[in-house]
XYZ file of C-alpha atoms in Angstrom:
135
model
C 0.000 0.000 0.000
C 1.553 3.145 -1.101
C 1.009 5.675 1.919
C 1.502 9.634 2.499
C 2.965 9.935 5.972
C 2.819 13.156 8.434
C 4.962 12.982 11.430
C 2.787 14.918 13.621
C 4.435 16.704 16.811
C 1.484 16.113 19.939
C 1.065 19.118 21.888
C 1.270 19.998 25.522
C -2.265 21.309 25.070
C -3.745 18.235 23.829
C -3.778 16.155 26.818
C -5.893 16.194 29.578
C -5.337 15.829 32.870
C -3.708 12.164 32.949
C -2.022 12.890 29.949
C -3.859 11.150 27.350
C -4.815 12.997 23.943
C -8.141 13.617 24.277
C -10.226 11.650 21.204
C -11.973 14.791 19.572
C -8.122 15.506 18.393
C -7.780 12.532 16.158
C -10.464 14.206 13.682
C -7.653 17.012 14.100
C -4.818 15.098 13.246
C -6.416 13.191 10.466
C -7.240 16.698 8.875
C -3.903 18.348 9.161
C -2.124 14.755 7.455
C -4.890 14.547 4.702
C -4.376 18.722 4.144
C -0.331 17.954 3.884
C -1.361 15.172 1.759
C -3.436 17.740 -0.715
C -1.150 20.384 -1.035
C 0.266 19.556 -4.111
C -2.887 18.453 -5.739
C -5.220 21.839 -5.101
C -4.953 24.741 -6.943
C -2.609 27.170 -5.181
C -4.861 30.562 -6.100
C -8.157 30.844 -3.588
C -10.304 31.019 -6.607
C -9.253 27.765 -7.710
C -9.517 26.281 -4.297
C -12.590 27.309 -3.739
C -13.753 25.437 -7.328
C -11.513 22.104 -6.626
C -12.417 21.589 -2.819
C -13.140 18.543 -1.285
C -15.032 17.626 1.815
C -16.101 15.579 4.651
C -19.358 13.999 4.509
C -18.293 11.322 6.897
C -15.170 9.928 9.776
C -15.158 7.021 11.174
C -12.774 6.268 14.358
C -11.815 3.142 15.641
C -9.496 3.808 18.263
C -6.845 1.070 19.019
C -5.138 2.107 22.404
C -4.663 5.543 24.710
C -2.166 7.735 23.167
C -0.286 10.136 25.810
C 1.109 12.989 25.710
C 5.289 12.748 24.933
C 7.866 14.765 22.813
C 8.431 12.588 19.769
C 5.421 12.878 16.677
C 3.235 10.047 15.958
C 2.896 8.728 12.341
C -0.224 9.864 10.883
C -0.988 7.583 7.326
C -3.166 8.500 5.155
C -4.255 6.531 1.826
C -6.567 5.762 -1.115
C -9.035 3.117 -0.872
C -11.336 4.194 -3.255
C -11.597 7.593 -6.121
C -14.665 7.562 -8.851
C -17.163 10.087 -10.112
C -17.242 12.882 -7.009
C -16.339 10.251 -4.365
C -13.007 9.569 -2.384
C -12.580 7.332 0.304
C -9.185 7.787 2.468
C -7.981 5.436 5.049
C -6.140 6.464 7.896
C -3.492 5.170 10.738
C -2.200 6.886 13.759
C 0.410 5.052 14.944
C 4.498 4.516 16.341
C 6.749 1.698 15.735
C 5.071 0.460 18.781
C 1.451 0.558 18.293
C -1.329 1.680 16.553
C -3.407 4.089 18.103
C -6.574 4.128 15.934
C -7.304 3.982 12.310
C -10.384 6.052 10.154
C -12.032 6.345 7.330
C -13.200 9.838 5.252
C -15.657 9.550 3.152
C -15.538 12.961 1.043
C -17.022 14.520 -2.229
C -15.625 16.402 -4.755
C -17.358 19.624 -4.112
C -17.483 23.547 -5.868
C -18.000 25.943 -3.223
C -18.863 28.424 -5.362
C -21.555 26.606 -7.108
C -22.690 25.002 -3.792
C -22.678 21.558 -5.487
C -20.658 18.291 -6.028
C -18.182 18.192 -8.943
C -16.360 15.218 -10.866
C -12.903 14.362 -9.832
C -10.811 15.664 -12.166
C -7.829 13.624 -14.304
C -4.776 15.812 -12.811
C -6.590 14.927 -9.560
C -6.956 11.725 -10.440
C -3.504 11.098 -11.166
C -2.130 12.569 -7.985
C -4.101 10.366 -6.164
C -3.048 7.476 -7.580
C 0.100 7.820 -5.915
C -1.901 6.713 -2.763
C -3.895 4.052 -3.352
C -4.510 0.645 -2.288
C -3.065 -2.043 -4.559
């Protein structure tokens, strides 16, 4: 499986009192991976962005085991398991050589903001993601 890893530094403020990283931060982390991921595939101009968005219509979390706070970055993976019509599907891994501490799924549609509606994934698009994808 050909994977796009972020090693992503955990911050002081992300743990809560017994030093675990509170769950409602993995949606975080999963965003700020899959946005790395994207940044050579969108348009660089806003205008452009704005007409070759994506988003989320739905996350799933399973998570594997508590992850606390410490100073080294956790691997955040992100894939392709599926790309047709408007559709992609990532998959997603937070983990260290150790462990895994959960794994997702995004569910998100190709989408023009400025027409307010979904949009066909384009070749270029297409092609980057490729890179990514399950085999």
């Amino acid at each position: 499986m050909n994977t796009y890893t972020y090693p992503l530094p955990l911050r002081w403020a992300d743990a809560d009192a017994y030093g675990h990283v509170n769950n409602s931060l993995f949606l975080t982390y999963l965003e700020e991976a899959r946005t790395r991921m994207f940044q050579d595939m969108l348009p660089v101009d806003e205008a452009g962005r704005r007409q070759r968005a994506f988003v989320v219509s739905q996350s799933v979390v399973d998570y594997r085991a508590p992850l606390t706070y410490r100073e080294e970055p956790v691997d955040v993976q992100v894939w392709v398991v599926s790309c047709r019509g408007a559709r992609l599907e990532l998959g997603y891994a937070i983990r260290d050589a150790e462990r895994t501490y959960a794994e997702a799924v995004t569910k998100m549609a190709a989408y023009d903001l400025d027409t307010g509606r979904p949009r066909r994934i384009s070749e270029g698009e297409l092609e980057f993601l490729a890179r990514y994808t399950e085999s």
